[in-house]
Structure formats: structure tokens, C-alpha cells
């Protein structure tokens, strides 16, 4: 008898909520506070998002756009910048500025009603996830997810499968018993590399990207039902 779908694993940024604009603004405000001549406009940020992880993203930007700063003081500077950026981002989203994307809360409620287990697998920090759940769900969301694997838990960022493998281990489930929800190429690759099937909701910064390996790509989850996803997931196993 095949294993039925037992759990849903959600990515955070771009999937649970359209958070990247708030991240981008927090980065830019931080750069200004530190007197750095760096401004990440939306077009550049879309490029930079090909690198998962805010710290890794700053380093990748410096390597391409301000290589003179590639010295042994850079790591300390990046740590300070990222700490301040996280303060600004959490302040912005904890008050509810960024809601869940359409259909996400409904899918979560449908899954909970059916006894499916829920988890988070993200490359952002725990503080950022906490602030988003506080702002978007009034804090109720903390209890929806059995486990949350964040940047601190899985330092090798997507497309590395580390964060998904960690969530599977924590849940004690096999890859074919879960379905991942993502918004980015890196996220799809990470989930696939961990053996998971994955569905995509294109986000503002990832629309039209390469989602090869995804079971299905949606503009958002507004009209998707859990029943449809369960059928899709089962169909994959017999493909
Ligand atoms: C998206 C990311 C994160 C955020 C910024 O994470 O790659 O780096 O852009 O957050 P995911 P940090 O889609 O996996 O949720 O600055 O805390 O990294
Ligand atoms: Mg994402």
C-alpha cells in the first residue's frame, strides 16, 4: 500500500508571504545607516535573489559590484549589516505589514482539519519567521508548524537540500510522504535534491523563473484545494 501524504513543508519568503520587498527595503535602509553607497533596486534585487541567504547575498553583491571590499574585514561588516537588517525587517513585518499570500491560510486550515502535519523549511532566520508569523497570524501560526528549520539550523542554503533533509528527519517521514511548497528555483532544487515532490506559487520576484522538477506551477494558491494537491502528489508516485 503506498504511503499517503502525511505532511506539508512550507518555504517562507515568497511562499507563505510576499516578504522580499520588505527584505529589500531593510537591506537598503541598513546600507544607508552604515554610509555604504549601495542601493538595491528591484531589478538588481531580482538578480541578487539567485543567491539564497541575506549574508551570502551581500557577499555575492560585493564580489560583483564593490570588489575592493573583498578583504578580511568583510565578514565582520556583513555580520553587523545583517544583524541591523534583521532588526529593521522584523520591526516592519511583526506589526502585520506583510500578510500571508492568497490561499495559504486556507490550505493550512484544510491540512490541519485532515490531520496532516505541517513544517517550515527556510533559508531566512528564526527571528524573521517569528516576526512574520506574529504579524500575519497574530501569533497563532506558531502552533501550526510542528517544526521550523531556519538559517541557524541549516547553514548550507538552498539549493542545498540540507534544510529539507533536516525537516524530514525531525518529522521522521520519508520523502514520498511529504509535499513541499516553494516559490523559487533554488527552493525547487533543494526540495528535489532531498527527494521531495514540490509545488510552486510564483512570487513577485520569481515569476517566470525556471521551476523544472516542480509537480505544478501556480500563480498563487488562491484556488488550489488540498484534495487536488493530494491527487497530484499520488499521481507523481505512480508516474
Ligand atoms: C529567502 C531567502 C532569504 C531572504 C532574506 O528564504 O533567500 O535569504 O531573502 O532573509 P526562503 P535573510 O525563500 O528560503 O524562505 O536576510 O534572513 O537571509
Ligand atoms: Mg522562497
PDB file of C-alpha atoms and ligand atoms in Angstrom:
ATOM      1  CA  UNK A   1       0.000   0.000   0.000  1.00  0.00           C
ATOM      2  CA  UNK A   2       1.655   3.339  -0.989  1.00  0.00           C
ATOM      3  CA  UNK A   3       2.369   5.871   1.707  1.00  0.00           C
ATOM      4  CA  UNK A   4      -0.299   8.580   1.761  1.00  0.00           C
ATOM      5  CA  UNK A   5       0.606  12.259   2.057  1.00  0.00           C
ATOM      6  CA  UNK A   6       1.439  12.843   5.708  1.00  0.00           C
ATOM      7  CA  UNK A   7       2.910  16.356   5.864  1.00  0.00           C
ATOM      8  CA  UNK A   8       3.234  19.695   4.063  1.00  0.00           C
ATOM      9  CA  UNK A   9       6.527  21.585   4.232  1.00  0.00           C
ATOM     10  CA  UNK A  10       6.378  25.319   3.507  1.00  0.00           C
ATOM     11  CA  UNK A  11       9.096  27.652   2.369  1.00  0.00           C
ATOM     12  CA  UNK A  12       8.674  31.129   3.896  1.00  0.00           C
ATOM     13  CA  UNK A  13       9.835  34.060   1.799  1.00  0.00           C
ATOM     14  CA  UNK A  14       7.778  34.365  -1.343  1.00  0.00           C
ATOM     15  CA  UNK A  15       5.675  31.298  -0.481  1.00  0.00           C
ATOM     16  CA  UNK A  16       3.908  31.931   2.826  1.00  0.00           C
ATOM     17  CA  UNK A  17       4.045  35.674   2.129  1.00  0.00           C
ATOM     18  CA  UNK A  18       5.444  38.221  -0.317  1.00  0.00           C
ATOM     19  CA  UNK A  19       8.230  39.296   2.036  1.00  0.00           C
ATOM     20  CA  UNK A  20      11.090  40.108  -0.325  1.00  0.00           C
ATOM     21  CA  UNK A  21      10.121  43.739  -0.831  1.00  0.00           C
ATOM     22  CA  UNK A  22      10.318  44.209   2.943  1.00  0.00           C
ATOM     23  CA  UNK A  23      13.697  42.435   2.962  1.00  0.00           C
ATOM     24  CA  UNK A  24      14.937  44.652   0.126  1.00  0.00           C
ATOM     25  CA  UNK A  25      13.896  47.843   1.924  1.00  0.00           C
ATOM     26  CA  UNK A  26      15.530  46.659   5.153  1.00  0.00           C
ATOM     27  CA  UNK A  27      18.771  45.958   3.260  1.00  0.00           C
ATOM     28  CA  UNK A  28      18.745  49.430   1.665  1.00  0.00           C
ATOM     29  CA  UNK A  29      17.961  51.218   4.926  1.00  0.00           C
ATOM     30  CA  UNK A  30      20.814  49.338   6.594  1.00  0.00           C
ATOM     31  CA  UNK A  31      23.270  50.237   3.834  1.00  0.00           C
ATOM     32  CA  UNK A  32      22.272  53.884   4.225  1.00  0.00           C
ATOM     33  CA  UNK A  33      22.721  53.800   8.006  1.00  0.00           C
ATOM     34  CA  UNK A  34      26.215  52.381   7.531  1.00  0.00           C
ATOM     35  CA  UNK A  35      27.089  55.056   4.972  1.00  0.00           C
ATOM     36  CA  UNK A  36      27.559  52.486   2.201  1.00  0.00           C
ATOM     37  CA  UNK A  37      26.906  53.619  -1.389  1.00  0.00           C
ATOM     38  CA  UNK A  38      24.832  50.538  -2.124  1.00  0.00           C
ATOM     39  CA  UNK A  39      21.230  50.711  -3.335  1.00  0.00           C
ATOM     40  CA  UNK A  40      19.488  47.517  -4.368  1.00  0.00           C
ATOM     41  CA  UNK A  41      16.669  48.480  -6.750  1.00  0.00           C
ATOM     42  CA  UNK A  42      14.028  45.895  -7.678  1.00  0.00           C
ATOM     43  CA  UNK A  43      15.744  44.806 -10.893  1.00  0.00           C
ATOM     44  CA  UNK A  44      19.090  44.279  -9.157  1.00  0.00           C
ATOM     45  CA  UNK A  45      17.425  42.561  -6.193  1.00  0.00           C
ATOM     46  CA  UNK A  46      15.726  40.092  -8.518  1.00  0.00           C
ATOM     47  CA  UNK A  47      19.216  39.183  -9.773  1.00  0.00           C
ATOM     48  CA  UNK A  48      20.682  39.042  -6.266  1.00  0.00           C
ATOM     49  CA  UNK A  49      17.906  36.704  -5.104  1.00  0.00           C
ATOM     50  CA  UNK A  50      19.559  33.971  -7.135  1.00  0.00           C
ATOM     51  CA  UNK A  51      21.746  33.690  -4.028  1.00  0.00           C
ATOM     52  CA  UNK A  52      19.816  32.378  -1.029  1.00  0.00           C
ATOM     53  CA  UNK A  53      20.644  33.857   2.360  1.00  0.00           C
ATOM     54  CA  UNK A  54      21.000  37.540   3.159  1.00  0.00           C
ATOM     55  CA  UNK A  55      24.636  37.312   4.266  1.00  0.00           C
ATOM     56  CA  UNK A  56      25.594  35.253   1.225  1.00  0.00           C
ATOM     57  CA  UNK A  57      23.665  37.730  -0.930  1.00  0.00           C
ATOM     58  CA  UNK A  58      25.651  40.714   0.402  1.00  0.00           C
ATOM     59  CA  UNK A  59      28.956  38.905  -0.169  1.00  0.00           C
ATOM     60  CA  UNK A  60      27.923  37.972  -3.726  1.00  0.00           C
ATOM     61  CA  UNK A  61      26.955  41.624  -4.383  1.00  0.00           C
ATOM     62  CA  UNK A  62      30.317  42.883  -3.069  1.00  0.00           C
ATOM     63  CA  UNK A  63      32.224  40.386  -5.209  1.00  0.00           C
ATOM     64  CA  UNK A  64      30.485  41.661  -8.336  1.00  0.00           C
ATOM     65  CA  UNK A  65      29.940  45.339  -7.601  1.00  0.00           C
ATOM     66  CA  UNK A  66      32.410  46.527  -4.947  1.00  0.00           C
ATOM     67  CA  UNK A  67      35.277  44.058  -5.094  1.00  0.00           C
ATOM     68  CA  UNK A  68      37.660  46.423  -3.267  1.00  0.00           C
ATOM     69  CA  UNK A  69      35.853  45.455  -0.094  1.00  0.00           C
ATOM     70  CA  UNK A  70      36.679  41.767  -0.558  1.00  0.00           C
ATOM     71  CA  UNK A  71      39.065  41.778   2.402  1.00  0.00           C
ATOM     72  CA  UNK A  72      39.298  40.073   5.780  1.00  0.00           C
ATOM     73  CA  UNK A  73      37.139  42.764   7.392  1.00  0.00           C
ATOM     74  CA  UNK A  74      34.189  41.906   5.149  1.00  0.00           C
ATOM     75  CA  UNK A  75      32.811  39.032   7.223  1.00  0.00           C
ATOM     76  CA  UNK A  76      32.585  41.229  10.316  1.00  0.00           C
ATOM     77  CA  UNK A  77      30.937  44.007   8.304  1.00  0.00           C
ATOM     78  CA  UNK A  78      28.413  41.581   6.783  1.00  0.00           C
ATOM     79  CA  UNK A  79      27.556  40.238  10.231  1.00  0.00           C
ATOM     80  CA  UNK A  80      26.871  43.764  11.511  1.00  0.00           C
ATOM     81  CA  UNK A  81      24.871  44.709   8.425  1.00  0.00           C
ATOM     82  CA  UNK A  82      22.768  41.560   8.582  1.00  0.00           C
ATOM     83  CA  UNK A  83      22.063  41.966  12.289  1.00  0.00           C
ATOM     84  CA  UNK A  84      20.766  45.509  11.721  1.00  0.00           C
ATOM     85  CA  UNK A  85      18.837  44.484   8.611  1.00  0.00           C
ATOM     86  CA  UNK A  86      17.099  41.735  10.596  1.00  0.00           C
ATOM     87  CA  UNK A  87      16.122  44.273  13.289  1.00  0.00           C
ATOM     88  CA  UNK A  88      14.594  46.517  10.636  1.00  0.00           C
ATOM     89  CA  UNK A  89      12.853  43.659   8.820  1.00  0.00           C
ATOM     90  CA  UNK A  90      11.346  42.112  11.979  1.00  0.00           C
ATOM     91  CA  UNK A  91      10.102  45.534  13.097  1.00  0.00           C
ATOM     92  CA  UNK A  92       8.457  46.017   9.714  1.00  0.00           C
ATOM     93  CA  UNK A  93       6.659  42.651   9.488  1.00  0.00           C
ATOM     94  CA  UNK A  94       5.814  41.939  13.138  1.00  0.00           C
ATOM     95  CA  UNK A  95       3.132  44.624  13.010  1.00  0.00           C
ATOM     96  CA  UNK A  96       1.286  42.867  10.183  1.00  0.00           C
ATOM     97  CA  UNK A  97       2.627  44.789   7.182  1.00  0.00           C
ATOM     98  CA  UNK A  98       3.024  41.578   5.173  1.00  0.00           C
ATOM     99  CA  UNK A  99       0.020  39.211   5.098  1.00  0.00           C
ATOM    100  CA  UNK A 100       0.011  35.564   4.019  1.00  0.00           C
ATOM    101  CA  UNK A 101      -0.422  35.062   0.277  1.00  0.00           C
ATOM    102  CA  UNK A 102      -3.888  34.135  -1.071  1.00  0.00           C
ATOM    103  CA  UNK A 103      -4.987  30.597  -0.250  1.00  0.00           C
ATOM    104  CA  UNK A 104      -2.126  29.807   2.124  1.00  0.00           C
ATOM    105  CA  UNK A 105      -4.104  30.096   5.364  1.00  0.00           C
ATOM    106  CA  UNK A 106      -6.990  28.121   3.857  1.00  0.00           C
ATOM    107  CA  UNK A 107      -4.660  25.292   2.715  1.00  0.00           C
ATOM    108  CA  UNK A 108      -3.109  25.226   6.177  1.00  0.00           C
ATOM    109  CA  UNK A 109      -6.552  25.027   7.812  1.00  0.00           C
ATOM    110  CA  UNK A 110      -7.644  22.252   5.411  1.00  0.00           C
ATOM    111  CA  UNK A 111      -4.450  20.322   6.180  1.00  0.00           C
ATOM    112  CA  UNK A 112      -4.862  20.692   9.947  1.00  0.00           C
ATOM    113  CA  UNK A 113      -8.501  19.581   9.721  1.00  0.00           C
ATOM    114  CA  UNK A 114      -7.329  16.409   7.931  1.00  0.00           C
ATOM    115  CA  UNK A 115      -4.602  15.750  10.492  1.00  0.00           C
ATOM    116  CA  UNK A 116      -1.739  16.453   8.103  1.00  0.00           C
ATOM    117  CA  UNK A 117       1.453  17.592   9.827  1.00  0.00           C
ATOM    118  CA  UNK A 118       2.962  20.994   8.928  1.00  0.00           C
ATOM    119  CA  UNK A 119       6.554  22.236   8.907  1.00  0.00           C
ATOM    120  CA  UNK A 120       8.697  25.143   7.697  1.00  0.00           C
ATOM    121  CA  UNK A 121      11.955  24.880   5.727  1.00  0.00           C
ATOM    122  CA  UNK A 122      13.534  28.282   5.047  1.00  0.00           C
ATOM    123  CA  UNK A 123      16.895  29.961   4.476  1.00  0.00           C
ATOM    124  CA  UNK A 124      15.846  33.038   6.469  1.00  0.00           C
ATOM    125  CA  UNK A 125      16.440  33.431  10.198  1.00  0.00           C
ATOM    126  CA  UNK A 126      14.265  32.213  13.042  1.00  0.00           C
ATOM    127  CA  UNK A 127      13.718  35.823  14.128  1.00  0.00           C
ATOM    128  CA  UNK A 128      12.310  36.673  10.699  1.00  0.00           C
ATOM    129  CA  UNK A 129       9.950  33.678  10.726  1.00  0.00           C
ATOM    130  CA  UNK A 130       8.755  34.551  14.230  1.00  0.00           C
ATOM    131  CA  UNK A 131       8.098  38.156  13.235  1.00  0.00           C
ATOM    132  CA  UNK A 132       6.224  37.145  10.077  1.00  0.00           C
ATOM    133  CA  UNK A 133       4.013  34.661  11.950  1.00  0.00           C
ATOM    134  CA  UNK A 134       3.354  37.281  14.643  1.00  0.00           C
ATOM    135  CA  UNK A 135       2.383  39.884  12.063  1.00  0.00           C
ATOM    136  CA  UNK A 136       0.491  37.704   9.595  1.00  0.00           C
ATOM    137  CA  UNK A 137      -1.289  35.350  12.009  1.00  0.00           C
ATOM    138  CA  UNK A 138      -1.358  37.305  15.283  1.00  0.00           C
ATOM    139  CA  UNK A 139       0.971  34.642  16.661  1.00  0.00           C
ATOM    140  CA  UNK A 140      -1.471  31.748  16.145  1.00  0.00           C
ATOM    141  CA  UNK A 141       0.733  30.486  13.307  1.00  0.00           C
ATOM    142  CA  UNK A 142       3.497  29.423  15.674  1.00  0.00           C
ATOM    143  CA  UNK A 143       1.359  26.477  16.781  1.00  0.00           C
ATOM    144  CA  UNK A 144       0.509  25.352  13.263  1.00  0.00           C
ATOM    145  CA  UNK A 145       4.006  24.164  12.405  1.00  0.00           C
ATOM    146  CA  UNK A 146       5.350  21.119  14.233  1.00  0.00           C
ATOM    147  CA  UNK A 147       8.914  22.138  13.383  1.00  0.00           C
ATOM    148  CA  UNK A 148      10.612  25.129  11.771  1.00  0.00           C
ATOM    149  CA  UNK A 149      14.058  24.692  10.207  1.00  0.00           C
ATOM    150  CA  UNK A 150      15.701  28.081   9.576  1.00  0.00           C
ATOM    151  CA  UNK A 151      19.116  29.523   8.613  1.00  0.00           C
ATOM    152  CA  UNK A 152      20.606  28.711  12.040  1.00  0.00           C
ATOM    153  CA  UNK A 153      19.546  25.059  11.750  1.00  0.00           C
ATOM    154  CA  UNK A 154      20.703  24.535   8.158  1.00  0.00           C
ATOM    155  CA  UNK A 155      23.593  26.862   7.255  1.00  0.00           C
ATOM    156  CA  UNK A 156      24.020  25.355   3.772  1.00  0.00           C
ATOM    157  CA  UNK A 157      21.382  27.384   1.957  1.00  0.00           C
ATOM    158  CA  UNK A 158      19.038  26.340  -0.860  1.00  0.00           C
ATOM    159  CA  UNK A 159      19.537  24.881  -3.484  1.00  0.00           C
ATOM    160  CA  UNK A 160      21.426  22.718  -0.973  1.00  0.00           C
ATOM    161  CA  UNK A 161      18.892  20.120   0.310  1.00  0.00           C
ATOM    162  CA  UNK A 162      20.120  20.405   3.920  1.00  0.00           C
ATOM    163  CA  UNK A 163      17.093  22.233   5.318  1.00  0.00           C
ATOM    164  CA  UNK A 164      14.609  19.815   3.727  1.00  0.00           C
ATOM    165  CA  UNK A 165      16.585  16.755   4.849  1.00  0.00           C
ATOM    166  CA  UNK A 166      16.589  18.193   8.377  1.00  0.00           C
ATOM    167  CA  UNK A 167      12.813  18.691   8.416  1.00  0.00           C
ATOM    168  CA  UNK A 168      12.250  15.147   7.097  1.00  0.00           C
ATOM    169  CA  UNK A 169      14.473  13.779   9.874  1.00  0.00           C
ATOM    170  CA  UNK A 170      12.696  15.833  12.531  1.00  0.00           C
ATOM    171  CA  UNK A 171       9.308  14.609  11.251  1.00  0.00           C
ATOM    172  CA  UNK A 172      10.534  11.028  10.949  1.00  0.00           C
ATOM    173  CA  UNK A 173       8.961  10.818   7.493  1.00  0.00           C
ATOM    174  CA  UNK A 174      10.129   9.564   4.084  1.00  0.00           C
ATOM    175  CA  UNK A 175      10.429  11.953   1.146  1.00  0.00           C
ATOM    176  CA  UNK A 176       7.430  10.366  -0.602  1.00  0.00           C
ATOM    177  CA  UNK A 177       5.210  11.091   2.388  1.00  0.00           C
ATOM    178  CA  UNK A 178       5.503  14.870   2.162  1.00  0.00           C
ATOM    179  CA  UNK A 179       4.850  17.724  -0.268  1.00  0.00           C
ATOM    180  CA  UNK A 180       6.952  20.905  -0.381  1.00  0.00           C
ATOM    181  CA  UNK A 181       5.637  24.395  -1.207  1.00  0.00           C
ATOM    182  CA  UNK A 182       8.108  26.794  -2.812  1.00  0.00           C
ATOM    183  CA  UNK A 183       8.398  29.993  -4.881  1.00  0.00           C
ATOM    184  CA  UNK A 184      11.951  29.892  -6.285  1.00  0.00           C
ATOM    185  CA  UNK A 185      14.320  27.923  -8.482  1.00  0.00           C
ATOM    186  CA  UNK A 186      16.667  27.397  -5.536  1.00  0.00           C
ATOM    187  CA  UNK A 187      13.780  26.167  -3.422  1.00  0.00           C
ATOM    188  CA  UNK A 188      12.557  23.690  -6.026  1.00  0.00           C
ATOM    189  CA  UNK A 189      16.096  22.369  -6.495  1.00  0.00           C
ATOM    190  CA  UNK A 190      16.606  21.985  -2.737  1.00  0.00           C
ATOM    191  CA  UNK A 191      13.336  20.077  -2.323  1.00  0.00           C
ATOM    192  CA  UNK A 192      14.017  17.847  -5.335  1.00  0.00           C
ATOM    193  CA  UNK A 193      17.559  17.132  -4.152  1.00  0.00           C
ATOM    194  CA  UNK A 194      16.052  15.943  -0.866  1.00  0.00           C
ATOM    195  CA  UNK A 195      13.717  13.654  -2.839  1.00  0.00           C
ATOM    196  CA  UNK A 196      10.539  15.651  -2.209  1.00  0.00           C
ATOM    197  CA  UNK A 197       7.819  16.477  -4.683  1.00  0.00           C
ATOM    198  CA  UNK A 198       7.188  20.206  -4.754  1.00  0.00           C
ATOM    199  CA  UNK A 199       4.544  22.644  -5.978  1.00  0.00           C
ATOM    200  CA  UNK A 200       5.278  26.284  -6.777  1.00  0.00           C
ATOM    201  CA  UNK A 201       3.411  29.558  -6.373  1.00  0.00           C
ATOM    202  CA  UNK A 202       5.271  32.123  -8.466  1.00  0.00           C
ATOM    203  CA  UNK A 203       6.120  35.210  -6.421  1.00  0.00           C
ATOM    204  CA  UNK A 204       6.728  38.818  -7.415  1.00  0.00           C
ATOM    205  CA  UNK A 205      10.477  38.236  -7.671  1.00  0.00           C
ATOM    206  CA  UNK A 206      10.387  34.744  -9.186  1.00  0.00           C
ATOM    207  CA  UNK A 207       7.625  34.932 -11.826  1.00  0.00           C
ATOM    208  CA  UNK A 208       8.749  33.208 -14.996  1.00  0.00           C
ATOM    209  CA  UNK A 209      11.825  31.612 -13.417  1.00  0.00           C
ATOM    210  CA  UNK A 210      12.902  28.028 -14.128  1.00  0.00           C
ATOM    211  CA  UNK A 211      10.857  25.630 -11.972  1.00  0.00           C
ATOM    212  CA  UNK A 212      11.987  22.419 -13.640  1.00  0.00           C
ATOM    213  CA  UNK A 213      11.193  19.499 -11.341  1.00  0.00           C
ATOM    214  CA  UNK A 214       8.103  21.054  -9.784  1.00  0.00           C
ATOM    215  CA  UNK A 215       4.931  18.960  -9.823  1.00  0.00           C
ATOM    216  CA  UNK A 216       2.877  22.005 -10.785  1.00  0.00           C
ATOM    217  CA  UNK A 217       3.443  25.791 -11.015  1.00  0.00           C
ATOM    218  CA  UNK A 218       0.601  28.091  -9.919  1.00  0.00           C
ATOM    219  CA  UNK A 219       0.334  31.904  -9.982  1.00  0.00           C
ATOM    220  CA  UNK A 220      -0.738  31.550  -6.353  1.00  0.00           C
ATOM    221  CA  UNK A 221      -2.587  29.052  -4.140  1.00  0.00           C
ATOM    222  CA  UNK A 222      -5.847  31.016  -4.087  1.00  0.00           C
ATOM    223  CA  UNK A 223      -7.940  28.355  -5.822  1.00  0.00           C
ATOM    224  CA  UNK A 224      -5.868  25.234  -5.163  1.00  0.00           C
ATOM    225  CA  UNK A 225      -7.529  22.665  -2.895  1.00  0.00           C
ATOM    226  CA  UNK A 226      -5.751  20.205  -0.666  1.00  0.00           C
ATOM    227  CA  UNK A 227      -7.659  17.406  -2.396  1.00  0.00           C
ATOM    228  CA  UNK A 228      -6.187  18.471  -5.746  1.00  0.00           C
ATOM    229  CA  UNK A 229      -2.709  18.540  -4.231  1.00  0.00           C
ATOM    230  CA  UNK A 230      -3.176  15.114  -2.663  1.00  0.00           C
ATOM    231  CA  UNK A 231      -4.212  13.682  -6.038  1.00  0.00           C
ATOM    232  CA  UNK A 232      -1.313  15.417  -7.739  1.00  0.00           C
ATOM    233  CA  UNK A 233       1.125  14.061  -5.150  1.00  0.00           C
ATOM    234  CA  UNK A 234      -0.252  10.496  -5.504  1.00  0.00           C
ATOM    235  CA  UNK A 235      -0.154  10.730  -9.295  1.00  0.00           C
ATOM    236  CA  UNK A 236       3.526  11.617  -9.154  1.00  0.00           C
ATOM    237  CA  UNK A 237       4.290   8.435  -7.201  1.00  0.00           C
ATOM    238  CA  UNK A 238       2.738   6.316  -9.951  1.00  0.00           C
ATOM    239  CA  UNK A 239       4.289   8.335 -12.769  1.00  0.00           C
TER     240      UNK A 239
HETATM  241  C1  LIG B   1      14.540  33.545   1.098  1.00  0.00           C
HETATM  242  C2  LIG B   1      15.938  33.947   1.284  1.00  0.00           C
HETATM  243  C3  LIG B   1      16.313  34.767   2.477  1.00  0.00           C
HETATM  244  C4  LIG B   1      15.586  36.111   2.430  1.00  0.00           C
HETATM  245  C5  LIG B   1      16.267  37.140   3.298  1.00  0.00           C
HETATM  246  O1  LIG B   1      14.335  32.488   2.011  1.00  0.00           O
HETATM  247  O2  LIG B   1      16.769  33.536   0.496  1.00  0.00           O
HETATM  248  O3  LIG B   1      17.705  34.990   2.396  1.00  0.00           O
HETATM  249  O4  LIG B   1      15.648  36.620   1.099  1.00  0.00           O
HETATM  250  O5  LIG B   1      16.335  36.665   4.633  1.00  0.00           O
HETATM  251  P1  LIG B   1      13.239  31.310   1.708  1.00  0.00           P
HETATM  252  P2  LIG B   1      17.766  36.661   5.397  1.00  0.00           P
HETATM  253  O6  LIG B   1      12.608  31.597   0.348  1.00  0.00           O
HETATM  254  O7  LIG B   1      14.020  30.029   1.730  1.00  0.00           O
HETATM  255  O8  LIG B   1      12.233  31.417   2.833  1.00  0.00           O
HETATM  256  O9  LIG B   1      18.372  38.030   5.180  1.00  0.00           O
HETATM  257  O10 LIG B   1      17.430  36.376   6.836  1.00  0.00           O
HETATM  258  O11 LIG B   1      18.557  35.567   4.746  1.00  0.00           O
HETATM  259 MG1  LIG B   2      11.209  31.383  -1.047  1.00  0.00          MG
END
